[in-house]
PDB file of C-alpha atoms in Angstrom:
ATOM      1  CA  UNK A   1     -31.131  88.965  40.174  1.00 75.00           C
ATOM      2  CA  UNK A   2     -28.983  90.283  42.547  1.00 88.00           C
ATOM      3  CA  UNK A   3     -25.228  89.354  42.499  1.00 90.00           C
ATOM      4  CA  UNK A   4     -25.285  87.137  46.029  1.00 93.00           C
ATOM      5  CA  UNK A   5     -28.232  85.339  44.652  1.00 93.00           C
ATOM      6  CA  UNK A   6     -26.418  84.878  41.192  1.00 94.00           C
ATOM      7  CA  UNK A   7     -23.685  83.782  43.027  1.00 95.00           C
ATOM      8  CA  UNK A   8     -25.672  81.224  45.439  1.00 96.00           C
ATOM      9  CA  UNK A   9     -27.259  79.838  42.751  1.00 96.00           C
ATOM     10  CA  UNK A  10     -24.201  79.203  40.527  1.00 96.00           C
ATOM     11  CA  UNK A  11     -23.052  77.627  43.919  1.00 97.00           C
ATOM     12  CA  UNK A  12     -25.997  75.264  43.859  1.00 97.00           C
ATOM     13  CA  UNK A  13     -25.461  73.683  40.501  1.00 96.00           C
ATOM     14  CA  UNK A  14     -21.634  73.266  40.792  1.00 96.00           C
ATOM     15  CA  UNK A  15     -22.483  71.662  44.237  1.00 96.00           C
ATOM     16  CA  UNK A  16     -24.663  69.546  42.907  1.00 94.00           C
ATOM     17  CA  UNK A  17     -23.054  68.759  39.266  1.00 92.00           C
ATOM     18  CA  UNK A  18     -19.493  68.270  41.415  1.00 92.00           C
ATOM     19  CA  UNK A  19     -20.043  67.560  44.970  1.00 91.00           C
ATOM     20  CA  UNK A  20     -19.411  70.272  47.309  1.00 93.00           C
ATOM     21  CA  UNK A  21     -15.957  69.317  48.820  1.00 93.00           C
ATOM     22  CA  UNK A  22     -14.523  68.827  44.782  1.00 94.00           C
ATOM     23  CA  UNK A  23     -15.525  73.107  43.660  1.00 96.00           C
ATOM     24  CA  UNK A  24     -13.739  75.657  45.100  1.00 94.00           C
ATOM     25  CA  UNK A  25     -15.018  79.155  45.451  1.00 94.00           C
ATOM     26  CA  UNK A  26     -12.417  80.073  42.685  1.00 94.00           C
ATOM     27  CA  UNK A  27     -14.121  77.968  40.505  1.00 95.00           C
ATOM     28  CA  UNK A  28     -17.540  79.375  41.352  1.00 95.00           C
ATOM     29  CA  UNK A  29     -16.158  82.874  40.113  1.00 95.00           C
ATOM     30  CA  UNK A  30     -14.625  81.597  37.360  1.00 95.00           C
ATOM     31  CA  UNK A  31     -18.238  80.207  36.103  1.00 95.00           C
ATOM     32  CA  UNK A  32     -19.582  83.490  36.908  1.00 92.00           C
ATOM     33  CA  UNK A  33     -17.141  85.082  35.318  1.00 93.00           C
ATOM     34  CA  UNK A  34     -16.561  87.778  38.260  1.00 93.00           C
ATOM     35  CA  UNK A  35     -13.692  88.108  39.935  1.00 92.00           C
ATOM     36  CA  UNK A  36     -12.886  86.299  43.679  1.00 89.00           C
ATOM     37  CA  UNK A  37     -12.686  89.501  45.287  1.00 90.00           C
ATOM     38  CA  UNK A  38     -16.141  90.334  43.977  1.00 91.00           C
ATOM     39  CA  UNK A  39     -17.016  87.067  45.330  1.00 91.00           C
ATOM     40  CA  UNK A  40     -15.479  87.009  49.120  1.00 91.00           C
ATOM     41  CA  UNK A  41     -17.180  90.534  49.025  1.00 90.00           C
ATOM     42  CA  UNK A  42     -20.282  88.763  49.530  1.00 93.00           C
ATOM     43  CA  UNK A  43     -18.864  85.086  50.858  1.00 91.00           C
ATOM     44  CA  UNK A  44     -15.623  85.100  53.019  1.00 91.00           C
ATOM     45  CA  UNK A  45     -14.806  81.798  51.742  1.00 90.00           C
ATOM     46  CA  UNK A  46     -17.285  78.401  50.430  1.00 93.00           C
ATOM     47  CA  UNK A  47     -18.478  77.748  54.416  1.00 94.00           C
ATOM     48  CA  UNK A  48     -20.763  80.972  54.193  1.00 95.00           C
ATOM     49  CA  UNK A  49     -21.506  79.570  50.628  1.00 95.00           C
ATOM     50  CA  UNK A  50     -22.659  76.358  51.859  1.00 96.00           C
ATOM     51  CA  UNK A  51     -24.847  78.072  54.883  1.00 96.00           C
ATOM     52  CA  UNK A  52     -26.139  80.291  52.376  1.00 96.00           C
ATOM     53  CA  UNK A  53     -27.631  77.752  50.713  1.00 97.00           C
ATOM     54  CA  UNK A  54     -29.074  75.208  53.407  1.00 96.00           C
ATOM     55  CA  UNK A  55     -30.607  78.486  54.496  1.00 96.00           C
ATOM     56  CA  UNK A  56     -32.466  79.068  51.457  1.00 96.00           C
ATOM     57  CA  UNK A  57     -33.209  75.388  51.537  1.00 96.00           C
ATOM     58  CA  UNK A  58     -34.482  75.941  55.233  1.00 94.00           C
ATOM     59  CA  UNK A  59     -37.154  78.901  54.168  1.00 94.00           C
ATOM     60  CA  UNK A  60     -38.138  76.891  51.265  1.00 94.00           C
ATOM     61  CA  UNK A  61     -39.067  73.883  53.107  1.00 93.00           C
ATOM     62  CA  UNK A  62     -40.030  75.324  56.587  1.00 90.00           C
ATOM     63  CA  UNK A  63     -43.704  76.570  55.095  1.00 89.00           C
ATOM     64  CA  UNK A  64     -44.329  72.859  53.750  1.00 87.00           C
ATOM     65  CA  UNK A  65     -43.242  71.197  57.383  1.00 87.00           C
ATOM     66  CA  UNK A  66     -46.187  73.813  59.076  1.00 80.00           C
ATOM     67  CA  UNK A  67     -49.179  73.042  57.743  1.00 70.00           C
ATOM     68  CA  UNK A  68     -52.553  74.537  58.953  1.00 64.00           C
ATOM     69  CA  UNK A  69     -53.687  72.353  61.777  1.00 68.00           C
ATOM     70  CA  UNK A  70     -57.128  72.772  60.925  1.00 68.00           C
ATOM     71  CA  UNK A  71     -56.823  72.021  57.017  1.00 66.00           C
ATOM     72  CA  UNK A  72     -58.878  69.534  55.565  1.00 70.00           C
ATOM     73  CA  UNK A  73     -56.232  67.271  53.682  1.00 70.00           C
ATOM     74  CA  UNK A  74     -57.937  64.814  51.399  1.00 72.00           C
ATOM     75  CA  UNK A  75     -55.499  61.306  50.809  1.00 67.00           C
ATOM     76  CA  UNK A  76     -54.091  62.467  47.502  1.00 74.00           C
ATOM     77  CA  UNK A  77     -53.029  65.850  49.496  1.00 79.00           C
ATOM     78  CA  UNK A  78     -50.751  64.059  51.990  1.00 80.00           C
ATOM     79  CA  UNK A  79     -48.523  62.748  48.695  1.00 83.00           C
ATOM     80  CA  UNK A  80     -48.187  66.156  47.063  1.00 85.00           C
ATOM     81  CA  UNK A  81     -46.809  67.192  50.104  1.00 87.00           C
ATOM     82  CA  UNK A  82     -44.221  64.407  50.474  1.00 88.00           C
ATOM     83  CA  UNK A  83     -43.420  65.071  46.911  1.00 90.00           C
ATOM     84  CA  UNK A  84     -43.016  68.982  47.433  1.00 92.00           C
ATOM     85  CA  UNK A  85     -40.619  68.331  50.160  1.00 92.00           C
ATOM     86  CA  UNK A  86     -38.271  65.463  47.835  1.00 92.00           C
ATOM     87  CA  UNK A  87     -38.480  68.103  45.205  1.00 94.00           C
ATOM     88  CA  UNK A  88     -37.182  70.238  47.645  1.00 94.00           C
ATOM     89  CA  UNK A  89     -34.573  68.010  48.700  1.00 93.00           C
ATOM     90  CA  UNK A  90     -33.603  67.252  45.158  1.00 92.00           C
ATOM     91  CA  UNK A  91     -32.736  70.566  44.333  1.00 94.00           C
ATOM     92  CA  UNK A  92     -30.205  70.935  46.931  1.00 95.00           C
ATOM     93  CA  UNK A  93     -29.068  67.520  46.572  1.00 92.00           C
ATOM     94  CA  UNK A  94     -25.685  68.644  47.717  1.00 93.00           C
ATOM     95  CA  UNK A  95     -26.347  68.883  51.185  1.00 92.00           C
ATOM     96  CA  UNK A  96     -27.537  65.010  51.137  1.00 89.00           C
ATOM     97  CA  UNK A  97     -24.483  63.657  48.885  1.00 85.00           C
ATOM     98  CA  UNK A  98     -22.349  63.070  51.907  1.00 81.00           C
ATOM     99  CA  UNK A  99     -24.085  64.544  54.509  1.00 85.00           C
ATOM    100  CA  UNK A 100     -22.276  62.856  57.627  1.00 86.00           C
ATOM    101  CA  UNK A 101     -18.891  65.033  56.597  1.00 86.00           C
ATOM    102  CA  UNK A 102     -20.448  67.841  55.614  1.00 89.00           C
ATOM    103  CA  UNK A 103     -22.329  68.288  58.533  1.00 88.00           C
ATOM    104  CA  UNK A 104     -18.694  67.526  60.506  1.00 90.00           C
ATOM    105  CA  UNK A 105     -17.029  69.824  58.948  1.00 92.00           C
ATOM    106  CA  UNK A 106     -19.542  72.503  59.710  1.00 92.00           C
ATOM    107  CA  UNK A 107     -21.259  72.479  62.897  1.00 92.00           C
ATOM    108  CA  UNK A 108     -23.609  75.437  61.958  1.00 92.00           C
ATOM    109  CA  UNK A 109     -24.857  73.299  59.771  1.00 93.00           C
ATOM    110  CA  UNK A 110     -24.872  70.327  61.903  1.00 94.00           C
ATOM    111  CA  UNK A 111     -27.187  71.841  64.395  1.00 93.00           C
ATOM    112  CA  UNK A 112     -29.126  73.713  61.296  1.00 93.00           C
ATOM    113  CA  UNK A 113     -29.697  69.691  60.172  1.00 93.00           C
ATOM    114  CA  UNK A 114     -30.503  68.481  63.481  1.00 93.00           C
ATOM    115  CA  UNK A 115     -33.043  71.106  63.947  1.00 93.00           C
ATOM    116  CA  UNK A 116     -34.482  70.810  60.236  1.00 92.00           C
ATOM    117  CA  UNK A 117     -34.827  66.692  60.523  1.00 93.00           C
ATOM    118  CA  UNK A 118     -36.809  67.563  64.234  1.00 94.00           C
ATOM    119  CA  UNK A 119     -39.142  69.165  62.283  1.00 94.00           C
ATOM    120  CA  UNK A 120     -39.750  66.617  59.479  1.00 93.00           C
ATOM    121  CA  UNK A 121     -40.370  64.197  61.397  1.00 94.00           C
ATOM    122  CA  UNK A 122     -42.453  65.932  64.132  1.00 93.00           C
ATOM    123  CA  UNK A 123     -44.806  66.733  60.628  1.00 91.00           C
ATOM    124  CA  UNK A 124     -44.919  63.152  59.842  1.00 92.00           C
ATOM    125  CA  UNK A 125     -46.022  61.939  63.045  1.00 92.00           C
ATOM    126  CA  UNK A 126     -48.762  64.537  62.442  1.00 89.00           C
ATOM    127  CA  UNK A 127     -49.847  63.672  59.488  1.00 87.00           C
ATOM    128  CA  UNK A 128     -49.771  60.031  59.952  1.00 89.00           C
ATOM    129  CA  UNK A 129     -51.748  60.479  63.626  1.00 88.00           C
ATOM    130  CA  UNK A 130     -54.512  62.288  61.037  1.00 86.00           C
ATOM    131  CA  UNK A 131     -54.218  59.316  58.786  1.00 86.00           C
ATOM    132  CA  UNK A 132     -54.956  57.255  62.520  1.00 88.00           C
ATOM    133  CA  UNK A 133     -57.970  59.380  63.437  1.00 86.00           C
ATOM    134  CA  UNK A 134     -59.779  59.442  60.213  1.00 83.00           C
ATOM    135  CA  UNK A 135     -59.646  55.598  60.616  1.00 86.00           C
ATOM    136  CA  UNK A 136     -57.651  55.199  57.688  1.00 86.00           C
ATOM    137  CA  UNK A 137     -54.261  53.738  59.726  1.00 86.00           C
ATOM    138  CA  UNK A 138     -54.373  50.763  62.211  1.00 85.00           C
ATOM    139  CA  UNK A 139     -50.317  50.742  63.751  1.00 79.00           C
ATOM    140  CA  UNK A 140     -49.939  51.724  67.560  1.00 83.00           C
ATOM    141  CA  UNK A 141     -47.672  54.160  68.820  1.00 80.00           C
ATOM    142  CA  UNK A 142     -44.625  52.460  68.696  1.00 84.00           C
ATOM    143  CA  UNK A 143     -44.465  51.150  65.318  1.00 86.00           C
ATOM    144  CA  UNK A 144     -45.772  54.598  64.225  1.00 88.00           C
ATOM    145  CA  UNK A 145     -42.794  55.954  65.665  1.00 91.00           C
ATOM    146  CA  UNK A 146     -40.633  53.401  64.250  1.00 94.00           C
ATOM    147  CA  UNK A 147     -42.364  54.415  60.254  1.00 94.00           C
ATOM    148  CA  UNK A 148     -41.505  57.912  61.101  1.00 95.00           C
ATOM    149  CA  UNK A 149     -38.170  57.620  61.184  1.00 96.00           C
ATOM    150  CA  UNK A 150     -38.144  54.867  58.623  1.00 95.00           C
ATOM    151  CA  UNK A 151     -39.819  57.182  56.482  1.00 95.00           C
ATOM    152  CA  UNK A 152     -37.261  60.477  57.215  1.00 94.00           C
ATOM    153  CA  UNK A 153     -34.097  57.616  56.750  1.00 93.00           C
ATOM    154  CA  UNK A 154     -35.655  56.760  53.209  1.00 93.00           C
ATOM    155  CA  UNK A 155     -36.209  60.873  52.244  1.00 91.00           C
ATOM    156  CA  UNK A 156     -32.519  61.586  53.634  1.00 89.00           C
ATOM    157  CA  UNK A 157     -30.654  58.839  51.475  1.00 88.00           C
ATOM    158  CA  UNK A 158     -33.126  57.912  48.721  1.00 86.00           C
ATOM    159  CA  UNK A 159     -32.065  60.424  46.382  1.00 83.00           C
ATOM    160  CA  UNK A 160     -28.589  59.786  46.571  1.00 82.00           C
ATOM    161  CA  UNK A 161     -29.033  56.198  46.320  1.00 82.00           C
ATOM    162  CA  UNK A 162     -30.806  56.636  43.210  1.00 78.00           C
ATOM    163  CA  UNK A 163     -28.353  58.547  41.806  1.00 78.00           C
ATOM    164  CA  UNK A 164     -25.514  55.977  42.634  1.00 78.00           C
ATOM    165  CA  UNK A 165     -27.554  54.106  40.625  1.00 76.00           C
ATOM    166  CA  UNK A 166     -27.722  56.399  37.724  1.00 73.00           C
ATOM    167  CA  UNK A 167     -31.554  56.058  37.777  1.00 71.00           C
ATOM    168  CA  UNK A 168     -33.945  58.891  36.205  1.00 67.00           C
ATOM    169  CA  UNK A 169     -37.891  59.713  37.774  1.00 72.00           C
ATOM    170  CA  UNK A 170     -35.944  60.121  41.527  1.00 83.00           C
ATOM    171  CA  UNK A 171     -38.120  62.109  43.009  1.00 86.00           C
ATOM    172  CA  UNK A 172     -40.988  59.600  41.884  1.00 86.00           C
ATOM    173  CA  UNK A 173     -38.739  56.772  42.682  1.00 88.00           C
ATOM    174  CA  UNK A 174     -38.369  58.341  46.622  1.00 89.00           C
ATOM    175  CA  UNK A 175     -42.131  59.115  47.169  1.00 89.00           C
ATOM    176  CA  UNK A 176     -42.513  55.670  45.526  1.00 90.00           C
ATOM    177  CA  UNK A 177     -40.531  54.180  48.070  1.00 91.00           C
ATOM    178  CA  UNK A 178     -42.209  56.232  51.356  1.00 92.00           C
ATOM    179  CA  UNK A 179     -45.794  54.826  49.940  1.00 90.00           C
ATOM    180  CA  UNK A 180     -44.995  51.564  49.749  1.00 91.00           C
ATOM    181  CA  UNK A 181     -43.513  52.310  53.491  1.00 92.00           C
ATOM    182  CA  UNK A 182     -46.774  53.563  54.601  1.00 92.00           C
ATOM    183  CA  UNK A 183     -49.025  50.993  52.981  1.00 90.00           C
ATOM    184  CA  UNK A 184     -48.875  48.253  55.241  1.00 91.00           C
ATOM    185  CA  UNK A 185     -50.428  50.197  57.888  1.00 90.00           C
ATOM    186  CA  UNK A 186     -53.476  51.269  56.020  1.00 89.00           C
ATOM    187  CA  UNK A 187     -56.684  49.704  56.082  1.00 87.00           C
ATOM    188  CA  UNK A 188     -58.933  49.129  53.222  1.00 84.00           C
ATOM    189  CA  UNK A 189     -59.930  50.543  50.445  1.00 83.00           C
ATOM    190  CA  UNK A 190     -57.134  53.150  51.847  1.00 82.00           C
ATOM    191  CA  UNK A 191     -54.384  51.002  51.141  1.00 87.00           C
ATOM    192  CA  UNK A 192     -55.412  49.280  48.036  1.00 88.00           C
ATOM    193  CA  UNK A 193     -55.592  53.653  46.956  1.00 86.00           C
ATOM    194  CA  UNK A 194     -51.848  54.312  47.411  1.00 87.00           C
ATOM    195  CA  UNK A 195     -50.944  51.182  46.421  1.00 88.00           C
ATOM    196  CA  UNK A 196     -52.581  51.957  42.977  1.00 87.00           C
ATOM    197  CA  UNK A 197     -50.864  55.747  43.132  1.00 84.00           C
ATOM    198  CA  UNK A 198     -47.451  54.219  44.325  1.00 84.00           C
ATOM    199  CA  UNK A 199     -47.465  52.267  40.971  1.00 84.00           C
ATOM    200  CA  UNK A 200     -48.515  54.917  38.522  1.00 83.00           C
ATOM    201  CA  UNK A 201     -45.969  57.242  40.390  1.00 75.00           C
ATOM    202  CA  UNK A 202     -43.019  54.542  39.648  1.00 75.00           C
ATOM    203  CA  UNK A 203     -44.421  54.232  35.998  1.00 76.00           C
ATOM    204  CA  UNK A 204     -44.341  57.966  35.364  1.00 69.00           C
ATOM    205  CA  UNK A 205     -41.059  57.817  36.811  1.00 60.00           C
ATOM    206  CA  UNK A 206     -39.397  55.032  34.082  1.00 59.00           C
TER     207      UNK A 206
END
């Protein structure tokens, strides 16, 4: 592994272990055990740091937001997809801990944010509008618009709330919580199906 990813990644888990505003990039080096010249050779400080890493974040998650338009998704499909993305989001958990003063602090990553949470959500209204046409989902418009951004809310803070909380199985627990969003707005047997899922996903996450 090259030394910039090395140091990314060492980035990542202080980030997340510490919260980003409490590690210094002195600290990063010292875990590395290089010295901080040999890491502002390849970060001029812990901003490039932190964009380094949303834009790994961003190339990781960009394929799972672009799905084929003509795929043929069976129902289980559409949850392994939501859980990809928490995983995702878990794994840079950083960005999410306090996201309103990171992104403040940082405007590149602000916009970076804006543009990434566009995205999600313009996904979601896709795959719920297939949901709709395959005559699984009976909402109209406007209170499919309304779960979209109910459901992007829930992914944004869910993680972080769970870990307030000191609660293990997150990532369960937050796809848990976006099926049981969705559910109401299937028909049968569709939504007695991720009903049954939603539990056996909060079991395996206890």
């Amino acid at each position: 592994m090259k030394t910039r990813d090395r140091i990314l990644e060492c980035a990542l888990q202080l980030f997340n272990q510490k919260g980003e505003p409490n590690v210094s990039t002195m600290e990063v080096a010292n875990e590395m055990g290089i010295s901080p010249g040999n890491l502002y050779y390849h970060f001029h400080g812990k901003e490039p740091l932190v964009l380094g890493l949303f834009e790994r974040f961003q190339n990781e998650l960009t394929p799972l937001l672009d799905p084929p338009a003509d795929a043929q998704l069976e129902p289980q499909d559409y949850w392994l997809f939501l859980h990809l993305i928490v995983e995702r989001m878990a794994h840079y958990r950083f960005l999410f801990q306090d996201l309103s003063n990171l992104a403040g602090r940082l405007p590149k990553l602000a916009k970076g944010i804006r543009n990434l949470l566009t995205a999600l959500k313009r996904t979601l209204a896709s795959l719920l509008a297939r949901l709709k046409a395959a005559g699984q989902l009976a909402s109209d418009t406007q209170a499919l618009g309304q779960l979209v951004e109910q459901i992007t809310m829930t992914l944004l803070f869910s993680l972080d709330y769970q870990r307030i909380l000191d609660r293990e199985g997150e990532v369960r627990v937050a796809v848990y919580q976006v099926m049981m969003l969705v559910a109401p707005h299937l028909l049968s047997p569709a939504r007695q199906a991720i009903e049954q899922l939603a539990l056996r996903y909060l079991d395996n996450a206890n």
